[in-house]
Amino acid sequence: MADYILGIDEGTTSARAFVIDENTTVHGFAQAELTQIYPRPGWIEHDPMQILNTQLEVIRAALRDAGITPDQLRGVGLTNQRETAVVWEKDTGRPIYNAVVWASRHSVEVVDKWVSDGIGDLIQERTGLIPDAYYTGSKIRWILDRVPGAQERAERGELLAGTVDTWLIWNLTGRKSFVTDYSNASRTMMMDLKTLQWDQELLNHYGIPRCMLAEIMPSDSHFGDLEATFGAAVPIGSNLGDQQAGLFGQAAYQPGRVKMTYGTAGVLNINCGATPLRVEGLTPSVAWGVQGKVAYEVEGVLFSMGKTMQWLRDDLQLIHAAPDSEWYAGQVATTEGVYLIPAFTGLAAPTWDPHARAAIIGMSNSTTRLHIIRAAVESMVYQTRDVVEAALAGSDIKIPELRIDGGAVKNNLLCQLQADILGIPVIRPRNPEATIFGAMLLAGLSTGVYASLDEVESKWVVDRVFEPQMSADRADELYSGWRAARELTKGWAHQVTVA
Ligand code: ADP
């Protein structure tokens, strides 16, 4: 009989569930949308009960799709949107406020205050993170300030707080397990990157009682089981933040292994081994704790990757669908000096300028939409080189190849250009769903479906290798044009008045 593994992927826009067997063949799948709540510009919230109920629904639907019952599962792997904060009542399980979503700017003033109080350096020293409203701790602080009486109740031990993994596991296990893992906790701005424990000094500054927070465990722990919700004692055998799950799903177990995800946004993750690494412009986090060993990573987020294609499609109406970009971009050999810098919401890694704005530059009378579409595709590969260069400049890590995933990697032109501009092979695996597969493979390892990491690695199969074909001089020349164009977009929001 097959060894089935259930994968739970709680994302920002949808809840998904997969059932695979030990050969990673998919037997069941289900997905449901999550409602995005926008109380005001820049704020995003989710209803935590909807997160839970939608997730339960898709798990049931995926099991039905696979034609199996819960007792046929060997284990469960979990991955989720990171940094999002939920605060709820211990007794009733009722959230006291909506989930404040990772991308939301609710807690900008909370963080400004911490920085003006002079704890910015301490935060960075302990957690590795540059203080920002993005991270969970500031969102928990905001909820405790917002809801009357919440601070006192938290101090009396009546409230619990956590990231979405903690919220889901607590509920899935019938409120038995109150836990998180290193990878999720490293994104809260509350965990000491070296001790892998909540940092009491920071919690004191934040005014967040320790008793609200879950136990931090290695990523391949037994996080509890589904007895209470699904009537079968199936162990939850993995818990990873989405980007770290993607790195694991790309079999990037060794230092120097890198994955790049080309989704709506882009995220590059580099495994940097057993000690935390600080690289200017990139974010250090924990990749995972697996088989008794901790791996650290650095991460480079790029706000607009596939999103630029959506903009060409929906706003400029230059293409009908994102995949069309490949055909159009292929109609011209170069952009003839045109660059598109997609800094719509500022520049992210490694330059971090919230005041930068997007630009198309270098146009002449002979510029056509083909050049602009090609420039949009090229912007994805130049941004990737930006973060790779930052990693190479700030460390002695070697990056021999790039493993890629995400919706845009079906675009062969993009993949080839990426290999050309980086001058290293770009490898597309047969299975582009690295995130959920990473979580499921780790659950398979921890529950004994797989005997070793080597066996897990054998599930990562190459679809296509893109070898660099362009000369290094030509690649450098094109890239230096990008850098010059990128510099021009910096601080633009300061220079103009938006009427
Ligand atoms: P996410 O999980 O971040 O929502 P996906 O990994 O599903 O995103 O990727 C979707 C993104 O990839 C969209 O922004 C879309 O515009 C882009 N995309 C999809 N197919 C292509 C393609 N063939 N070429 C370029 N971009 C693409």
PDB file of N, CA and C in Angstrom, residues 46-112:
ATOM      1  N   HIS A  46      -6.686  39.213   7.244  1.00  0.00           N
ATOM      2  CA  HIS A  46      -7.456  38.003   6.931  1.00  0.00           C
ATOM      3  C   HIS A  46      -8.286  37.656   8.163  1.00  0.00           C
ATOM      4  N   ASP A  47      -9.375  36.929   7.933  1.00  0.00           N
ATOM      5  CA  ASP A  47     -10.156  36.428   9.064  1.00  0.00           C
ATOM      6  C   ASP A  47      -9.537  35.089   9.479  1.00  0.00           C
ATOM      7  N   PRO A  48      -8.994  34.993  10.710  1.00  0.00           N
ATOM      8  CA  PRO A  48      -8.315  33.751  11.113  1.00  0.00           C
ATOM      9  C   PRO A  48      -9.249  32.541  11.103  1.00  0.00           C
ATOM     10  N   MET A  49     -10.569  32.760  11.373  1.00  0.00           N
ATOM     11  CA  MET A  49     -11.501  31.626  11.327  1.00  0.00           C
ATOM     12  C   MET A  49     -11.687  31.158   9.886  1.00  0.00           C
ATOM     13  N   GLN A  50     -11.646  32.114   8.941  1.00  0.00           N
ATOM     14  CA  GLN A  50     -11.750  31.712   7.538  1.00  0.00           C
ATOM     15  C   GLN A  50     -10.485  30.953   7.111  1.00  0.00           C
ATOM     16  N   ILE A  51      -9.330  31.419   7.605  1.00  0.00           N
ATOM     17  CA  ILE A  51      -8.086  30.692   7.293  1.00  0.00           C
ATOM     18  C   ILE A  51      -8.239  29.242   7.734  1.00  0.00           C
ATOM     19  N   LEU A  52      -8.717  29.060   8.973  1.00  0.00           N
ATOM     20  CA  LEU A  52      -8.835  27.709   9.528  1.00  0.00           C
ATOM     21  C   LEU A  52      -9.887  26.884   8.769  1.00  0.00           C
ATOM     22  N   ASN A  53     -11.074  27.469   8.603  1.00  0.00           N
ATOM     23  CA  ASN A  53     -12.163  26.705   7.985  1.00  0.00           C
ATOM     24  C   ASN A  53     -11.871  26.363   6.530  1.00  0.00           C
ATOM     25  N   THR A  54     -11.254  27.321   5.818  1.00  0.00           N
ATOM     26  CA  THR A  54     -10.903  27.069   4.420  1.00  0.00           C
ATOM     27  C   THR A  54      -9.874  25.956   4.341  1.00  0.00           C
ATOM     28  N   GLN A  55      -8.933  25.991   5.283  1.00  0.00           N
ATOM     29  CA  GLN A  55      -7.897  24.966   5.282  1.00  0.00           C
ATOM     30  C   GLN A  55      -8.502  23.584   5.567  1.00  0.00           C
ATOM     31  N   LEU A  56      -9.421  23.518   6.543  1.00  0.00           N
ATOM     32  CA  LEU A  56     -10.070  22.233   6.847  1.00  0.00           C
ATOM     33  C   LEU A  56     -10.834  21.721   5.625  1.00  0.00           C
ATOM     34  N   GLU A  57     -11.530  22.645   4.955  1.00  0.00           N
ATOM     35  CA  GLU A  57     -12.290  22.291   3.752  1.00  0.00           C
ATOM     36  C   GLU A  57     -11.387  21.711   2.656  1.00  0.00           C
ATOM     37  N   VAL A  58     -10.283  22.389   2.391  1.00  0.00           N
ATOM     38  CA  VAL A  58      -9.439  21.898   1.286  1.00  0.00           C
ATOM     39  C   VAL A  58      -8.738  20.594   1.661  1.00  0.00           C
ATOM     40  N   ILE A  59      -8.460  20.383   2.940  1.00  0.00           N
ATOM     41  CA  ILE A  59      -7.872  19.094   3.346  1.00  0.00           C
ATOM     42  C   ILE A  59      -8.874  17.980   3.042  1.00  0.00           C
ATOM     43  N   ARG A  60     -10.133  18.205   3.465  1.00  0.00           N
ATOM     44  CA  ARG A  60     -11.173  17.185   3.198  1.00  0.00           C
ATOM     45  C   ARG A  60     -11.322  16.952   1.697  1.00  0.00           C
ATOM     46  N   ALA A  61     -11.331  18.048   0.941  1.00  0.00           N
ATOM     47  CA  ALA A  61     -11.525  17.924  -0.511  1.00  0.00           C
ATOM     48  C   ALA A  61     -10.342  17.194  -1.156  1.00  0.00           C
ATOM     49  N   ALA A  62      -9.122  17.444  -0.691  1.00  0.00           N
ATOM     50  CA  ALA A  62      -7.951  16.774  -1.273  1.00  0.00           C
ATOM     51  C   ALA A  62      -7.973  15.277  -0.950  1.00  0.00           C
ATOM     52  N   LEU A  63      -8.427  14.937   0.271  1.00  0.00           N
ATOM     53  CA  LEU A  63      -8.529  13.514   0.645  1.00  0.00           C
ATOM     54  C   LEU A  63      -9.583  12.827  -0.226  1.00  0.00           C
ATOM     55  N   ARG A  64     -10.700  13.529  -0.439  1.00  0.00           N
ATOM     56  CA  ARG A  64     -11.756  12.983  -1.318  1.00  0.00           C
ATOM     57  C   ARG A  64     -11.224  12.783  -2.721  1.00  0.00           C
ATOM     58  N   ASP A  65     -10.500  13.796  -3.198  1.00  0.00           N
ATOM     59  CA  ASP A  65      -9.943  13.744  -4.553  1.00  0.00           C
ATOM     60  C   ASP A  65      -9.004  12.541  -4.699  1.00  0.00           C
ATOM     61  N   ALA A  66      -8.272  12.255  -3.618  1.00  0.00           N
ATOM     62  CA  ALA A  66      -7.329  11.128  -3.645  1.00  0.00           C
ATOM     63  C   ALA A  66      -8.045   9.805  -3.408  1.00  0.00           C
ATOM     64  N   GLY A  67      -9.283   9.892  -2.936  1.00  0.00           N
ATOM     65  CA  GLY A  67     -10.038   8.671  -2.636  1.00  0.00           C
ATOM     66  C   GLY A  67      -9.478   7.917  -1.445  1.00  0.00           C
ATOM     67  N   ILE A  68      -8.963   8.654  -0.457  1.00  0.00           N
ATOM     68  CA  ILE A  68      -8.429   7.980   0.735  1.00  0.00           C
ATOM     69  C   ILE A  68      -9.055   8.570   2.002  1.00  0.00           C
ATOM     70  N   THR A  69      -8.896   7.846   3.097  1.00  0.00           N
ATOM     71  CA  THR A  69      -9.375   8.331   4.396  1.00  0.00           C
ATOM     72  C   THR A  69      -8.150   8.775   5.213  1.00  0.00           C
ATOM     73  N   PRO A  70      -8.383   9.636   6.239  1.00  0.00           N
ATOM     74  CA  PRO A  70      -7.241  10.183   6.990  1.00  0.00           C
ATOM     75  C   PRO A  70      -6.314   9.103   7.563  1.00  0.00           C
ATOM     76  N   ASP A  71      -6.880   7.936   7.953  1.00  0.00           N
ATOM     77  CA  ASP A  71      -6.009   6.918   8.576  1.00  0.00           C
ATOM     78  C   ASP A  71      -5.042   6.295   7.565  1.00  0.00           C
ATOM     79  N   GLN A  72      -5.202   6.621   6.277  1.00  0.00           N
ATOM     80  CA  GLN A  72      -4.237   6.113   5.284  1.00  0.00           C
ATOM     81  C   GLN A  72      -3.024   7.041   5.127  1.00  0.00           C
ATOM     82  N   LEU A  73      -3.057   8.170   5.835  1.00  0.00           N
ATOM     83  CA  LEU A  73      -1.928   9.113   5.738  1.00  0.00           C
ATOM     84  C   LEU A  73      -0.808   8.696   6.688  1.00  0.00           C
ATOM     85  N   ARG A  74       0.432   8.826   6.201  1.00  0.00           N
ATOM     86  CA  ARG A  74       1.578   8.568   7.097  1.00  0.00           C
ATOM     87  C   ARG A  74       1.986   9.827   7.854  1.00  0.00           C
ATOM     88  N   GLY A  75       1.821  10.991   7.199  1.00  0.00           N
ATOM     89  CA  GLY A  75       2.261  12.221   7.853  1.00  0.00           C
ATOM     90  C   GLY A  75       1.713  13.450   7.151  1.00  0.00           C
ATOM     91  N   VAL A  76       1.885  14.584   7.833  1.00  0.00           N
ATOM     92  CA  VAL A  76       1.399  15.860   7.308  1.00  0.00           C
ATOM     93  C   VAL A  76       2.554  16.849   7.279  1.00  0.00           C
ATOM     94  N   GLY A  77       2.683  17.570   6.157  1.00  0.00           N
ATOM     95  CA  GLY A  77       3.688  18.635   6.057  1.00  0.00           C
ATOM     96  C   GLY A  77       2.977  19.969   5.947  1.00  0.00           C
ATOM     97  N   LEU A  78       3.505  20.974   6.642  1.00  0.00           N
ATOM     98  CA  LEU A  78       2.832  22.280   6.678  1.00  0.00           C
ATOM     99  C   LEU A  78       3.778  23.381   6.229  1.00  0.00           C
ATOM    100  N   THR A  79       3.259  24.254   5.364  1.00  0.00           N
ATOM    101  CA  THR A  79       3.993  25.480   5.037  1.00  0.00           C
ATOM    102  C   THR A  79       2.986  26.614   5.015  1.00  0.00           C
ATOM    103  N   ASN A  80       3.460  27.821   5.273  1.00  0.00           N
ATOM    104  CA  ASN A  80       2.509  28.934   5.363  1.00  0.00           C
ATOM    105  C   ASN A  80       3.144  30.268   5.023  1.00  0.00           C
ATOM    106  N   GLN A  81       2.248  31.238   4.759  1.00  0.00           N
ATOM    107  CA  GLN A  81       2.671  32.623   4.589  1.00  0.00           C
ATOM    108  C   GLN A  81       3.356  33.019   5.909  1.00  0.00           C
ATOM    109  N   ARG A  82       4.500  33.628   5.825  1.00  0.00           N
ATOM    110  CA  ARG A  82       5.232  33.920   7.057  1.00  0.00           C
ATOM    111  C   ARG A  82       4.833  35.298   7.603  1.00  0.00           C
ATOM    112  N   GLU A  83       5.244  35.567   8.812  1.00  0.00           N
ATOM    113  CA  GLU A  83       5.168  36.894   9.455  1.00  0.00           C
ATOM    114  C   GLU A  83       3.776  37.361   9.868  1.00  0.00           C
ATOM    115  N   THR A  84       2.733  36.786   9.283  1.00  0.00           N
ATOM    116  CA  THR A  84       1.364  37.195   9.608  1.00  0.00           C
ATOM    117  C   THR A  84       1.061  36.880  11.077  1.00  0.00           C
ATOM    118  N   ALA A  85       0.364  37.820  11.780  1.00  0.00           N
ATOM    119  CA  ALA A  85       0.145  37.661  13.227  1.00  0.00           C
ATOM    120  C   ALA A  85      -1.316  37.396  13.556  1.00  0.00           C
ATOM    121  N   VAL A  86      -1.536  36.422  14.457  1.00  0.00           N
ATOM    122  CA  VAL A  86      -2.874  36.143  14.983  1.00  0.00           C
ATOM    123  C   VAL A  86      -2.801  36.180  16.513  1.00  0.00           C
ATOM    124  N   VAL A  87      -3.778  36.828  17.147  1.00  0.00           N
ATOM    125  CA  VAL A  87      -3.875  36.817  18.611  1.00  0.00           C
ATOM    126  C   VAL A  87      -5.266  36.284  18.961  1.00  0.00           C
ATOM    127  N   TRP A  88      -5.327  35.281  19.870  1.00  0.00           N
ATOM    128  CA  TRP A  88      -6.624  34.668  20.168  1.00  0.00           C
ATOM    129  C   TRP A  88      -6.743  34.305  21.649  1.00  0.00           C
ATOM    130  N   GLU A  89      -8.020  34.025  22.031  1.00  0.00           N
ATOM    131  CA  GLU A  89      -8.295  33.669  23.425  1.00  0.00           C
ATOM    132  C   GLU A  89      -7.975  32.191  23.649  1.00  0.00           C
ATOM    133  N   LYS A  90      -7.227  31.958  24.718  1.00  0.00           N
ATOM    134  CA  LYS A  90      -6.813  30.583  25.028  1.00  0.00           C
ATOM    135  C   LYS A  90      -8.033  29.702  25.330  1.00  0.00           C
ATOM    136  N   ASP A  91      -9.022  30.255  26.051  1.00  0.00           N
ATOM    137  CA  ASP A  91     -10.163  29.446  26.481  1.00  0.00           C
ATOM    138  C   ASP A  91     -11.143  29.141  25.370  1.00  0.00           C
ATOM    139  N   THR A  92     -11.449  30.149  24.564  1.00  0.00           N
ATOM    140  CA  THR A  92     -12.511  29.972  23.559  1.00  0.00           C
ATOM    141  C   THR A  92     -11.954  29.700  22.165  1.00  0.00           C
ATOM    142  N   GLY A  93     -10.683  30.034  21.937  1.00  0.00           N
ATOM    143  CA  GLY A  93     -10.117  29.901  20.602  1.00  0.00           C
ATOM    144  C   GLY A  93     -10.530  31.038  19.681  1.00  0.00           C
ATOM    145  N   ARG A  94     -11.219  32.047  20.232  1.00  0.00           N
ATOM    146  CA  ARG A  94     -11.683  33.161  19.390  1.00  0.00           C
ATOM    147  C   ARG A  94     -10.583  34.196  19.178  1.00  0.00           C
ATOM    148  N   PRO A  95     -10.316  34.553  17.919  1.00  0.00           N
ATOM    149  CA  PRO A  95      -9.340  35.621  17.672  1.00  0.00           C
ATOM    150  C   PRO A  95      -9.863  36.942  18.237  1.00  0.00           C
ATOM    151  N   ILE A  96      -8.964  37.788  18.763  1.00  0.00           N
ATOM    152  CA  ILE A  96      -9.440  39.070  19.287  1.00  0.00           C
ATOM    153  C   ILE A  96      -9.386  40.156  18.216  1.00  0.00           C
ATOM    154  N   TYR A  97      -8.752  39.840  17.098  1.00  0.00           N
ATOM    155  CA  TYR A  97      -8.673  40.799  15.987  1.00  0.00           C
ATOM    156  C   TYR A  97      -8.394  39.961  14.739  1.00  0.00           C
ATOM    157  N   ASN A  98      -8.584  40.553  13.569  1.00  0.00           N
ATOM    158  CA  ASN A  98      -8.221  39.843  12.340  1.00  0.00           C
ATOM    159  C   ASN A  98      -6.723  39.521  12.329  1.00  0.00           C
ATOM    160  N   ALA A  99      -6.328  38.567  11.478  1.00  0.00           N
ATOM    161  CA  ALA A  99      -4.902  38.316  11.261  1.00  0.00           C
ATOM    162  C   ALA A  99      -4.320  39.517  10.517  1.00  0.00           C
ATOM    163  N   VAL A 100      -3.222  40.053  11.029  1.00  0.00           N
ATOM    164  CA  VAL A 100      -2.567  41.167  10.341  1.00  0.00           C
ATOM    165  C   VAL A 100      -1.520  40.559   9.406  1.00  0.00           C
ATOM    166  N   VAL A 101      -1.741  40.750   8.112  1.00  0.00           N
ATOM    167  CA  VAL A 101      -0.994  40.018   7.081  1.00  0.00           C
ATOM    168  C   VAL A 101       0.410  40.606   6.893  1.00  0.00           C
ATOM    169  N   TRP A 102       1.356  39.737   6.546  1.00  0.00           N
ATOM    170  CA  TRP A 102       2.784  40.103   6.455  1.00  0.00           C
ATOM    171  C   TRP A 102       3.024  41.400   5.704  1.00  0.00           C
ATOM    172  N   ALA A 103       2.330  41.585   4.558  1.00  0.00           N
ATOM    173  CA  ALA A 103       2.634  42.745   3.714  1.00  0.00           C
ATOM    174  C   ALA A 103       2.046  44.035   4.279  1.00  0.00           C
ATOM    175  N   SER A 104       1.227  43.924   5.324  1.00  0.00           N
ATOM    176  CA  SER A 104       0.484  45.090   5.795  1.00  0.00           C
ATOM    177  C   SER A 104       1.359  46.085   6.552  1.00  0.00           C
ATOM    178  N   ARG A 105       0.977  47.342   6.462  1.00  0.00           N
ATOM    179  CA  ARG A 105       1.765  48.411   7.096  1.00  0.00           C
ATOM    180  C   ARG A 105       1.143  48.885   8.403  1.00  0.00           C
ATOM    181  N   HIS A 106       0.266  48.102   9.044  1.00  0.00           N
ATOM    182  CA  HIS A 106      -0.376  48.500  10.300  1.00  0.00           C
ATOM    183  C   HIS A 106       0.599  49.089  11.311  1.00  0.00           C
ATOM    184  N   SER A 107       1.751  48.427  11.460  1.00  0.00           N
ATOM    185  CA  SER A 107       2.582  48.702  12.637  1.00  0.00           C
ATOM    186  C   SER A 107       3.796  49.584  12.345  1.00  0.00           C
ATOM    187  N   VAL A 108       3.690  50.409  11.294  1.00  0.00           N
ATOM    188  CA  VAL A 108       4.810  51.299  10.961  1.00  0.00           C
ATOM    189  C   VAL A 108       5.179  52.187  12.161  1.00  0.00           C
ATOM    190  N   GLU A 109       4.146  52.743  12.819  1.00  0.00           N
ATOM    191  CA  GLU A 109       4.439  53.650  13.941  1.00  0.00           C
ATOM    192  C   GLU A 109       5.005  52.906  15.145  1.00  0.00           C
ATOM    193  N   VAL A 110       4.582  51.662  15.325  1.00  0.00           N
ATOM    194  CA  VAL A 110       5.140  50.842  16.419  1.00  0.00           C
ATOM    195  C   VAL A 110       6.652  50.729  16.220  1.00  0.00           C
ATOM    196  N   VAL A 111       7.037  50.401  14.989  1.00  0.00           N
ATOM    197  CA  VAL A 111       8.460  50.191  14.708  1.00  0.00           C
ATOM    198  C   VAL A 111       9.219  51.521  14.772  1.00  0.00           C
ATOM    199  N   ASP A 112       8.607  52.592  14.253  1.00  0.00           N
ATOM    200  CA  ASP A 112       9.258  53.910  14.342  1.00  0.00           C
ATOM    201  C   ASP A 112       9.569  54.236  15.805  1.00  0.00           C
TER     202      ASP A 112
END
